[in-house]
Amino acid sequence: TLFWSNSTNFDSPHHGALYTLNSEEPDKRTLVYTNTFAVAPTYEQDTFELKFDVVSTVDATGVLTPAKPDSSELLRMKMVQVDGQWRISEAPDGVILTEANFQTLFAPVSLYFYDPSFTFGVPDVRWLAGRSSRTATSIVKAMLNGPAPYLQGAVVSAFPNGIALERDSVPVINGQARVGLTAGPLLETSIEQRQQMNAQLLTTFQKSLNTITEVAFLADDRSVDMGSTDNEVSRMIVDNPVRPTQVALSKNELVTFDGVKSARIPGMASVAGLDPSAPAISYSGKDFAFLAGVGNQIYWATPNEPPVLALSGVGLTPPSFAPNGWLFSAAGDGSGLVLAINPDDNGKLGAPVLLRVPWLVGQEVSTFRVSRDGTRALVISQSNGISKVNMTGIFKSGEVPKELTTPINFLHSGMPTLGVWVGGASVAVMAPSDTDPVVIDILDLAARPLALDELKGVQWISAGSGVRNIHAQTATEFFTNVGSYWEVAAKELQQASFAG
């Protein structure tokens, strides 16, 4: 790997030279930098320190972590003369790249793993380097190594532990990826498991490459039994679609909104006396929830039944339904508590589950939204004037949530407090205001942030599937994003929300 030093304070015979970075493990991590290097000699002879501004870091598995604002890195390197030329003889493991070179040499790829029910496909975004002819091989190797750290325990892989590529190559012939795996572990799998392996890998290939339409697993260069088409497993559900109907508030009552008109919910008891806000609707469309009063209580509402107190806490975040029916919220008081509840088989609410999340202690949580595959959560929190936008995995025992994994960060700007899911790996966030212009940012693990046109006085946001289905809401108007501008779609409607 080569880099050029043009630092003006590099007062040595090495100034302006071209160096080779002799790292023993160049793929251990990749540092993406901006601006120029500052290079200074140390007290050791022919040893120098390089300081530079870091944009992001990519680890050995391809997981990218955005750097905090104004982050810098200090590396120490030793020089030696070889045939009259100065070269690097000792350096930390890794690669240093400019932003432009990183975008050229690396590409984002979404690996897909299963949720624990083997229903949904969960994207695991990795940044992989190398020639396009090696992309299929890189994808398989990354998948066999399992999910990223923040997803471990929240998702599962159909591939058994210990299985590996038989050779360091995945040839693609006439659209078929021929994946030779270690024979022992492969032949010990059931036909159902092999079909799940096929669905998992084929989904990943088809989302990332347009050249692969089929996967063939090989053991000792021979095809393995994949069963018949009569008993094939279902395909992964990717980007779980949400119903077009939203729940909203009108005259302090729960209503549904189909994008054109709102309507009272048949059989729904009045909730006006509870001073409702931030309504939520389940994926089945049969259950509802909302914050009451000052926001320390969440009520569960079902047609033909009186509203029931479900969760209590300090400064609770807007309620969020998971696809399996569980309802989540987080305390906003810095206690690090996340609460969840679910009806039993008879439709009666069980006891709340409390999750104590160490990395949220001291953070005032303002958003906790469960992903549409039920395995992750978008968490927005604030502390000491800094806003964090995190994605965390939800570890469960059966259907019961047990803990949140160490999160990954979204690159963002400003002080967002409110956010919703837009896609499998993308969210929309904003800082609400009653009077000032508000910009909604689309954050994606595989792309730079995208800012939508600003709109004055935005207090709420909702999103269906995709960037074109984002809605901004002021105190009196409901806006739809149409191309490059916002268009009023409804009036006298507050805090409309899609399922989730």
Tab-separated table of N, CA, C and O in Angstrom, residues 6-107:
chain	number	residue	atom	x	y	z
A	6	ASN	N	3.078	14.965	1.861
A	6	ASN	CA	3.411	16.305	1.397
A	6	ASN	C	3.354	17.303	2.545
A	6	ASN	O	3.092	18.475	2.359
A	7	SER	N	3.560	16.797	3.752
A	7	SER	CA	3.461	17.646	4.941
A	7	SER	C	4.579	18.683	4.948
A	7	SER	O	5.751	18.358	4.750
A	8	THR	N	4.212	19.921	5.204
A	8	THR	CA	5.207	20.994	5.173
A	8	THR	C	6.085	21.012	6.413
A	8	THR	O	7.134	21.639	6.407
A	9	ASN	N	5.643	20.327	7.495
A	9	ASN	CA	6.479	20.327	8.695
A	9	ASN	C	7.313	19.051	8.805
A	9	ASN	O	7.790	18.698	9.867
A	10	PHE	N	7.471	18.353	7.686
A	10	PHE	CA	8.246	17.116	7.666
A	10	PHE	C	9.688	17.471	7.316
A	10	PHE	O	10.114	17.419	6.184
A	11	ASP	N	10.467	17.918	8.324
A	11	ASP	CA	11.802	18.453	8.098
A	11	ASP	C	12.818	17.331	8.180
A	11	ASP	O	13.477	17.111	9.194
A	12	SER	N	12.977	16.554	7.099
A	12	SER	CA	13.902	15.429	7.087
A	12	SER	C	14.217	15.061	5.657
A	12	SER	O	13.566	15.534	4.727
A	13	PRO	N	15.209	14.167	5.433
A	13	PRO	CA	15.510	13.759	4.071
A	13	PRO	C	14.394	12.948	3.448
A	13	PRO	O	14.405	12.679	2.252
A	14	HIS	N	13.364	12.558	4.239
A	14	HIS	CA	12.269	11.754	3.698
A	14	HIS	C	11.191	12.608	3.057
A	14	HIS	O	10.247	12.085	2.483
A	15	HIS	N	11.269	13.957	3.213
A	15	HIS	CA	10.180	14.833	2.774
A	15	HIS	C	9.889	14.652	1.283
A	15	HIS	O	10.783	14.675	0.451
A	16	GLY	N	8.589	14.479	0.980
A	16	GLY	CA	8.187	14.370	-0.411
A	16	GLY	C	8.470	13.026	-1.027
A	16	GLY	O	8.389	12.878	-2.241
A	17	ALA	N	8.802	11.997	-0.238
A	17	ALA	CA	9.140	10.699	-0.810
A	17	ALA	C	7.915	9.806	-0.891
A	17	ALA	O	6.894	10.058	-0.270
A	18	LEU	N	8.019	8.739	-1.643
A	18	LEU	CA	6.961	7.747	-1.783
A	18	LEU	C	7.339	6.543	-0.942
A	18	LEU	O	8.462	6.036	-1.042
A	19	TYR	N	6.420	6.080	-0.085
A	19	TYR	CA	6.756	5.017	0.853
A	19	TYR	C	5.895	3.779	0.632
A	19	TYR	O	4.771	3.871	0.170
A	20	THR	N	6.433	2.649	1.033
A	20	THR	CA	5.665	1.415	1.064
A	20	THR	C	5.385	1.070	2.512
A	20	THR	O	6.295	1.043	3.331
A	21	LEU	N	4.101	0.807	2.825
A	21	LEU	CA	3.699	0.460	4.185
A	21	LEU	C	3.830	-1.045	4.340
A	21	LEU	O	3.062	-1.814	3.777
A	22	ASN	N	4.826	-1.485	5.106
A	22	ASN	CA	5.114	-2.920	5.235
A	22	ASN	C	4.331	-3.527	6.391
A	22	ASN	O	4.880	-3.936	7.394
A	23	SER	N	3.035	-3.556	6.275
A	23	SER	CA	2.184	-4.104	7.322
A	23	SER	C	2.037	-5.609	7.133
A	23	SER	O	1.803	-6.097	6.031
A	24	GLU	N	2.193	-6.363	8.237
A	24	GLU	CA	2.070	-7.822	8.142
A	24	GLU	C	0.618	-8.246	7.938
A	24	GLU	O	0.340	-9.275	7.330
A	25	GLU	N	-0.319	-7.497	8.493
A	25	GLU	CA	-1.738	-7.808	8.342
A	25	GLU	C	-2.460	-6.582	7.794
A	25	GLU	O	-3.140	-5.863	8.529
A	26	PRO	N	-2.352	-6.320	6.479
A	26	PRO	CA	-2.932	-5.092	5.923
A	26	PRO	C	-4.446	-5.027	6.014
A	26	PRO	O	-5.015	-3.948	5.956
A	27	ASP	N	-5.125	-6.185	6.143
A	27	ASP	CA	-6.585	-6.158	6.200
A	27	ASP	C	-7.113	-6.143	7.639
A	27	ASP	O	-8.308	-6.277	7.867
A	28	LYS	N	-6.208	-5.959	8.608
A	28	LYS	CA	-6.650	-5.947	9.999
A	28	LYS	C	-7.587	-4.776	10.262
A	28	LYS	O	-8.587	-4.897	10.960
A	29	ARG	N	-7.258	-3.607	9.704
A	29	ARG	CA	-8.160	-2.466	9.755
A	29	ARG	C	-7.767	-1.481	8.659
A	29	ARG	O	-6.614	-1.430	8.221
A	30	THR	N	-8.747	-0.721	8.222
A	30	THR	CA	-8.534	0.316	7.217
A	30	THR	C	-8.948	1.652	7.819
A	30	THR	O	-10.066	1.791	8.317
A	31	LEU	N	-8.028	2.611	7.787
A	31	LEU	CA	-8.305	3.949	8.283
A	31	LEU	C	-8.557	4.866	7.089
A	31	LEU	O	-7.723	4.965	6.187
A	32	VAL	N	-9.718	5.506	7.079
A	32	VAL	CA	-10.069	6.428	5.997
A	32	VAL	C	-9.871	7.843	6.526
A	32	VAL	O	-10.442	8.207	7.552
A	33	TYR	N	-9.029	8.607	5.827
A	33	TYR	CA	-8.672	9.919	6.346
A	33	TYR	C	-9.037	11.034	5.377
A	33	TYR	O	-9.310	10.804	4.196
A	34	THR	N	-9.034	12.253	5.920
A	34	THR	CA	-9.267	13.440	5.112
A	34	THR	C	-8.173	14.456	5.402
A	34	THR	O	-7.427	14.313	6.370
A	35	ASN	N	-8.084	15.454	4.570
A	35	ASN	CA	-7.051	16.480	4.685
A	35	ASN	C	-5.665	15.870	4.481
A	35	ASN	O	-5.529	14.875	3.772
A	36	THR	N	-4.625	16.407	5.127
A	36	THR	CA	-3.256	15.935	4.898
A	36	THR	C	-2.656	15.392	6.184
A	36	THR	O	-3.176	15.604	7.277
A	37	PHE	N	-1.524	14.687	6.029
A	37	PHE	CA	-0.797	14.171	7.179
A	37	PHE	C	-0.004	15.289	7.851
A	37	PHE	O	0.522	16.176	7.188
A	38	ALA	N	0.125	15.207	9.155
A	38	ALA	CA	1.119	15.986	9.886
A	38	ALA	C	2.162	14.986	10.359
A	38	ALA	O	1.835	14.035	11.074
A	39	VAL	N	3.404	15.164	9.923
A	39	VAL	CA	4.457	14.200	10.215
A	39	VAL	C	5.535	14.868	11.042
A	39	VAL	O	5.992	15.972	10.715
A	40	ALA	N	5.942	14.232	12.137
A	40	ALA	CA	6.949	14.814	13.018
A	40	ALA	C	7.898	13.726	13.500
A	40	ALA	O	7.484	12.585	13.751
A	41	PRO	N	9.195	14.055	13.635
A	41	PRO	CA	10.149	13.068	14.149
A	41	PRO	C	9.925	12.818	15.639
A	41	PRO	O	9.394	13.674	16.363
A	42	THR	N	10.313	11.647	16.109
A	42	THR	CA	10.244	11.312	17.530
A	42	THR	C	11.659	11.301	18.095
A	42	THR	O	12.635	11.579	17.390
A	43	TYR	N	11.762	10.948	19.373
A	43	TYR	CA	13.075	10.898	20.007
A	43	TYR	C	13.902	9.716	19.497
A	43	TYR	O	15.108	9.660	19.681
A	44	GLU	N	13.246	8.726	18.849
A	44	GLU	CA	13.982	7.596	18.293
A	44	GLU	C	14.492	7.940	16.905
A	44	GLU	O	13.798	8.579	16.116
A	45	GLN	N	15.680	7.496	16.593
A	45	GLN	CA	16.274	7.779	15.294
A	45	GLN	C	15.446	7.140	14.176
A	45	GLN	O	15.032	5.993	14.275
A	46	ASP	N	15.223	7.913	13.108
A	46	ASP	CA	14.498	7.452	11.911
A	46	ASP	C	13.096	6.920	12.238
A	46	ASP	O	12.581	6.029	11.566
A	47	THR	N	12.488	7.463	13.279
A	47	THR	CA	11.123	7.095	13.662
A	47	THR	C	10.262	8.358	13.651
A	47	THR	O	10.668	9.395	14.181
A	48	PHE	N	9.089	8.230	13.048
A	48	PHE	CA	8.232	9.398	12.867
A	48	PHE	C	6.793	9.066	13.282
A	48	PHE	O	6.377	7.907	13.243
A	49	GLU	N	6.089	10.118	13.684
A	49	GLU	CA	4.674	9.997	14.019
A	49	GLU	C	3.837	10.695	12.960
A	49	GLU	O	4.123	11.839	12.575
A	50	LEU	N	2.799	9.991	12.486
A	50	LEU	CA	1.869	10.539	11.498
A	50	LEU	C	0.551	10.827	12.204
A	50	LEU	O	-0.025	9.947	12.844
A	51	LYS	N	0.081	12.053	12.064
A	51	LYS	CA	-1.205	12.419	12.626
A	51	LYS	C	-2.109	12.881	11.498
A	51	LYS	O	-1.703	13.654	10.630
A	52	PHE	N	-3.357	12.371	11.489
A	52	PHE	CA	-4.287	12.730	10.419
A	52	PHE	C	-5.717	12.625	10.927
A	52	PHE	O	-6.004	11.952	11.919
A	53	ASP	N	-6.622	13.326	10.238
A	53	ASP	CA	-8.043	13.326	10.602
A	53	ASP	C	-8.715	12.080	10.046
A	53	ASP	O	-8.616	11.792	8.850
A	54	VAL	N	-9.417	11.352	10.915
A	54	VAL	CA	-10.049	10.090	10.525
A	54	VAL	C	-11.528	10.311	10.235
A	54	VAL	O	-12.243	10.955	11.001
A	55	VAL	N	-11.981	9.751	9.118
A	55	VAL	CA	-13.392	9.805	8.742
A	55	VAL	C	-14.117	8.564	9.241
A	55	VAL	O	-15.226	8.630	9.774
A	56	SER	N	-13.486	7.402	9.064
A	56	SER	CA	-14.101	6.139	9.468
A	56	SER	C	-13.030	5.062	9.564
A	56	SER	O	-11.904	5.225	9.083
A	57	THR	N	-13.424	3.958	10.189
A	57	THR	CA	-12.540	2.802	10.327
A	57	THR	C	-13.294	1.553	9.890
A	57	THR	O	-14.464	1.385	10.237
A	58	VAL	N	-12.621	0.691	9.132
A	58	VAL	CA	-13.208	-0.579	8.724
A	58	VAL	C	-12.379	-1.696	9.340
A	58	VAL	O	-11.155	-1.732	9.180
A	59	ASP	N	-13.036	-2.599	10.085
A	59	ASP	CA	-12.281	-3.668	10.734
A	59	ASP	C	-12.067	-4.835	9.786
A	59	ASP	O	-12.447	-4.789	8.609
A	60	ALA	N	-11.443	-5.908	10.282
A	60	ALA	CA	-11.076	-7.041	9.441
A	60	ALA	C	-12.277	-7.757	8.852
A	60	ALA	O	-12.164	-8.441	7.840
A	61	THR	N	-13.468	-7.592	9.461
A	61	THR	CA	-14.664	-8.260	8.953
A	61	THR	C	-15.426	-7.393	7.961
A	61	THR	O	-16.440	-7.825	7.413
A	62	GLY	N	-14.965	-6.146	7.749
A	62	GLY	CA	-15.656	-5.254	6.813
A	62	GLY	C	-16.693	-4.363	7.454
A	62	GLY	O	-17.413	-3.658	6.750
A	63	VAL	N	-16.769	-4.352	8.788
A	63	VAL	CA	-17.726	-3.486	9.479
A	63	VAL	C	-17.139	-2.085	9.567
A	63	VAL	O	-16.035	-1.890	10.089
A	64	LEU	N	-17.879	-1.093	9.051
A	64	LEU	CA	-17.422	0.296	9.054
A	64	LEU	C	-17.982	1.023	10.269
A	64	LEU	O	-19.176	0.941	10.559
A	65	THR	N	-17.103	1.747	10.969
A	65	THR	CA	-17.510	2.556	12.108
A	65	THR	C	-17.156	4.009	11.824
A	65	THR	O	-15.978	4.335	11.655
A	66	PRO	N	-18.157	4.895	11.726
A	66	PRO	CA	-17.846	6.310	11.514
A	66	PRO	C	-17.066	6.872	12.703
A	66	PRO	O	-17.314	6.507	13.852
A	67	ALA	N	-16.127	7.748	12.419
A	67	ALA	CA	-15.368	8.387	13.489
A	67	ALA	C	-16.186	9.513	14.113
A	67	ALA	O	-17.059	10.091	13.472
A	68	LYS	N	-15.895	9.811	15.360
A	68	LYS	CA	-16.535	10.945	16.007
A	68	LYS	C	-16.031	12.237	15.357
A	68	LYS	O	-14.960	12.264	14.761
A	69	PRO	N	-16.805	13.308	15.442
A	69	PRO	CA	-16.357	14.578	14.850
A	69	PRO	C	-14.982	14.983	15.378
A	69	PRO	O	-14.679	14.817	16.565
A	70	ASP	N	-14.147	15.475	14.471
A	70	ASP	CA	-12.803	15.975	14.812
A	70	ASP	C	-11.898	14.874	15.367
A	70	ASP	O	-10.974	15.154	16.148
A	71	SER	N	-12.151	13.619	14.976
A	71	SER	CA	-11.282	12.534	15.428
A	71	SER	C	-9.981	12.528	14.631
A	71	SER	O	-9.953	12.859	13.448
A	72	SER	N	-8.913	12.137	15.299
A	72	SER	CA	-7.618	12.016	14.634
A	72	SER	C	-6.942	10.727	15.072
A	72	SER	O	-7.317	10.125	16.080
A	73	GLU	N	-5.958	10.313	14.322
A	73	GLU	CA	-5.218	9.085	14.600
A	73	GLU	C	-3.730	9.415	14.606
A	73	GLU	O	-3.252	10.239	13.815
A	74	LEU	N	-2.981	8.790	15.508
A	74	LEU	CA	-1.538	8.991	15.600
A	74	LEU	C	-0.854	7.641	15.408
A	74	LEU	O	-1.076	6.716	16.190
A	75	LEU	N	-0.064	7.518	14.355
A	75	LEU	CA	0.632	6.265	14.053
A	75	LEU	C	2.134	6.498	14.093
A	75	LEU	O	2.627	7.538	13.641
A	76	ARG	N	2.853	5.524	14.601
A	76	ARG	CA	4.316	5.609	14.651
A	76	ARG	C	4.908	4.643	13.628
A	76	ARG	O	4.509	3.483	13.559
A	77	MET	N	5.854	5.150	12.846
A	77	MET	CA	6.484	4.346	11.798
A	77	MET	C	8.000	4.523	11.843
A	77	MET	O	8.495	5.625	12.106
A	78	LYS	N	8.700	3.445	11.551
A	78	LYS	CA	10.164	3.462	11.531
A	78	LYS	C	10.635	3.358	10.094
A	78	LYS	O	10.076	2.602	9.299
A	79	MET	N	11.693	4.130	9.769
A	79	MET	CA	12.215	4.195	8.412
A	79	MET	C	13.560	3.484	8.318
A	79	MET	O	14.287	3.338	9.312
A	80	VAL	N	13.885	3.043	7.101
A	80	VAL	CA	15.183	2.428	6.829
A	80	VAL	C	15.561	2.740	5.387
A	80	VAL	O	14.687	2.889	4.520
A	81	GLN	N	16.870	2.875	5.135
A	81	GLN	CA	17.339	3.122	3.778
A	81	GLN	C	17.615	1.806	3.076
A	81	GLN	O	18.302	0.923	3.604
A	82	VAL	N	17.064	1.652	1.868
A	82	VAL	CA	17.279	0.469	1.042
A	82	VAL	C	17.708	0.948	-0.347
A	82	VAL	O	16.932	1.623	-1.035
A	83	ASP	N	18.942	0.622	-0.730
A	83	ASP	CA	19.466	1.038	-2.030
A	83	ASP	C	19.316	2.543	-2.243
A	83	ASP	O	18.918	3.027	-3.310
A	84	GLY	N	19.597	3.292	-1.172
A	84	GLY	CA	19.558	4.747	-1.281
A	84	GLY	C	18.179	5.354	-1.186
A	84	GLY	O	18.051	6.578	-1.262
A	85	GLN	N	17.139	4.526	-1.006
A	85	GLN	CA	15.780	5.039	-0.891
A	85	GLN	C	15.245	4.770	0.509
A	85	GLN	O	15.515	3.738	1.109
A	86	TRP	N	14.482	5.744	1.011
A	86	TRP	CA	13.876	5.581	2.330
A	86	TRP	C	12.567	4.808	2.214
A	86	TRP	O	11.734	5.104	1.386
A	87	ARG	N	12.445	3.804	3.071
A	87	ARG	CA	11.231	2.978	3.091
A	87	ARG	C	10.781	2.767	4.531
A	87	ARG	O	11.573	2.894	5.466
A	88	ILE	N	9.511	2.425	4.680
A	88	ILE	CA	8.972	2.101	6.007
A	88	ILE	C	9.377	0.678	6.364
A	88	ILE	O	9.100	-0.267	5.619
A	89	SER	N	9.996	0.512	7.511
A	89	SER	CA	10.414	-0.829	7.950
A	89	SER	C	9.492	-1.405	9.011
A	89	SER	O	9.353	-2.618	9.139
A	90	GLU	N	8.885	-0.530	9.817
A	90	GLU	CA	7.947	-0.988	10.838
A	90	GLU	C	6.740	-0.062	10.842
A	90	GLU	O	6.892	1.162	10.834
A	91	ALA	N	5.548	-0.647	10.866
A	91	ALA	CA	4.315	0.138	10.873
A	91	ALA	C	3.200	-0.675	11.518
A	91	ALA	O	3.250	-1.913	11.523
A	92	PRO	N	2.213	-0.011	12.062
A	92	PRO	CA	1.063	-0.748	12.604
A	92	PRO	C	0.347	-1.513	11.493
A	92	PRO	O	0.395	-1.133	10.321
A	93	ASP	N	-0.307	-2.600	11.867
A	93	ASP	CA	-1.073	-3.369	10.891
A	93	ASP	C	-2.233	-2.537	10.372
A	93	ASP	O	-2.917	-1.852	11.134
A	94	GLY	N	-2.457	-2.600	9.079
A	94	GLY	CA	-3.602	-1.913	8.509
A	94	GLY	C	-3.269	-1.150	7.250
A	94	GLY	O	-2.147	-1.193	6.734
A	95	VAL	N	-4.280	-0.445	6.749
A	95	VAL	CA	-4.178	0.326	5.515
A	95	VAL	C	-4.716	1.726	5.787
A	95	VAL	O	-5.666	1.898	6.551
A	96	ILE	N	-4.085	2.725	5.163
A	96	ILE	CA	-4.532	4.108	5.270
A	96	ILE	C	-4.948	4.572	3.886
A	96	ILE	O	-4.159	4.501	2.942
A	97	LEU	N	-6.192	5.055	3.758
A	97	LEU	CA	-6.704	5.466	2.452
A	97	LEU	C	-7.394	6.820	2.543
A	97	LEU	O	-8.017	7.137	3.557
A	98	THR	N	-7.305	7.581	1.478
A	98	THR	CA	-8.116	8.792	1.368
A	98	THR	C	-9.571	8.393	1.150
A	98	THR	O	-9.871	7.254	0.756
A	99	GLU	N	-10.481	9.323	1.379
A	99	GLU	CA	-11.900	9.046	1.145
A	99	GLU	C	-12.147	8.619	-0.296
A	99	GLU	O	-12.895	7.671	-0.560
A	100	ALA	N	-11.518	9.326	-1.246
A	100	ALA	CA	-11.735	9.015	-2.657
A	100	ALA	C	-11.235	7.619	-3.003
A	100	ALA	O	-11.916	6.847	-3.695
A	101	ASN	N	-10.049	7.267	-2.518
A	101	ASN	CA	-9.514	5.931	-2.809
A	101	ASN	C	-10.331	4.835	-2.135
A	101	ASN	O	-10.516	3.745	-2.681
A	102	PHE	N	-10.829	5.130	-0.934
A	102	PHE	CA	-11.651	4.138	-0.249
A	102	PHE	C	-12.913	3.835	-1.054
A	102	PHE	O	-13.290	2.672	-1.230
A	103	GLN	N	-13.569	4.881	-1.553
A	103	GLN	CA	-14.778	4.683	-2.338
A	103	GLN	C	-14.502	3.920	-3.628
A	103	GLN	O	-15.376	3.225	-4.149
A	104	THR	N	-13.299	4.038	-4.137
A	104	THR	CA	-12.925	3.328	-5.360
A	104	THR	C	-12.585	1.871	-5.091
A	104	THR	O	-12.961	0.975	-5.857
A	105	LEU	N	-11.870	1.617	-3.998
A	105	LEU	CA	-11.343	0.275	-3.729
A	105	LEU	C	-12.294	-0.603	-2.922
A	105	LEU	O	-12.183	-1.826	-2.948
A	106	PHE	N	-13.216	0.004	-2.189
A	106	PHE	CA	-14.152	-0.751	-1.353
A	106	PHE	C	-15.577	-0.546	-1.855
A	106	PHE	O	-15.908	0.503	-2.413
A	107	ALA	N	-16.423	-1.531	-1.628
A	107	ALA	CA	-17.835	-1.429	-1.994
A	107	ALA	C	-18.692	-2.036	-0.889
A	107	ALA	O	-18.317	-3.051	-0.296
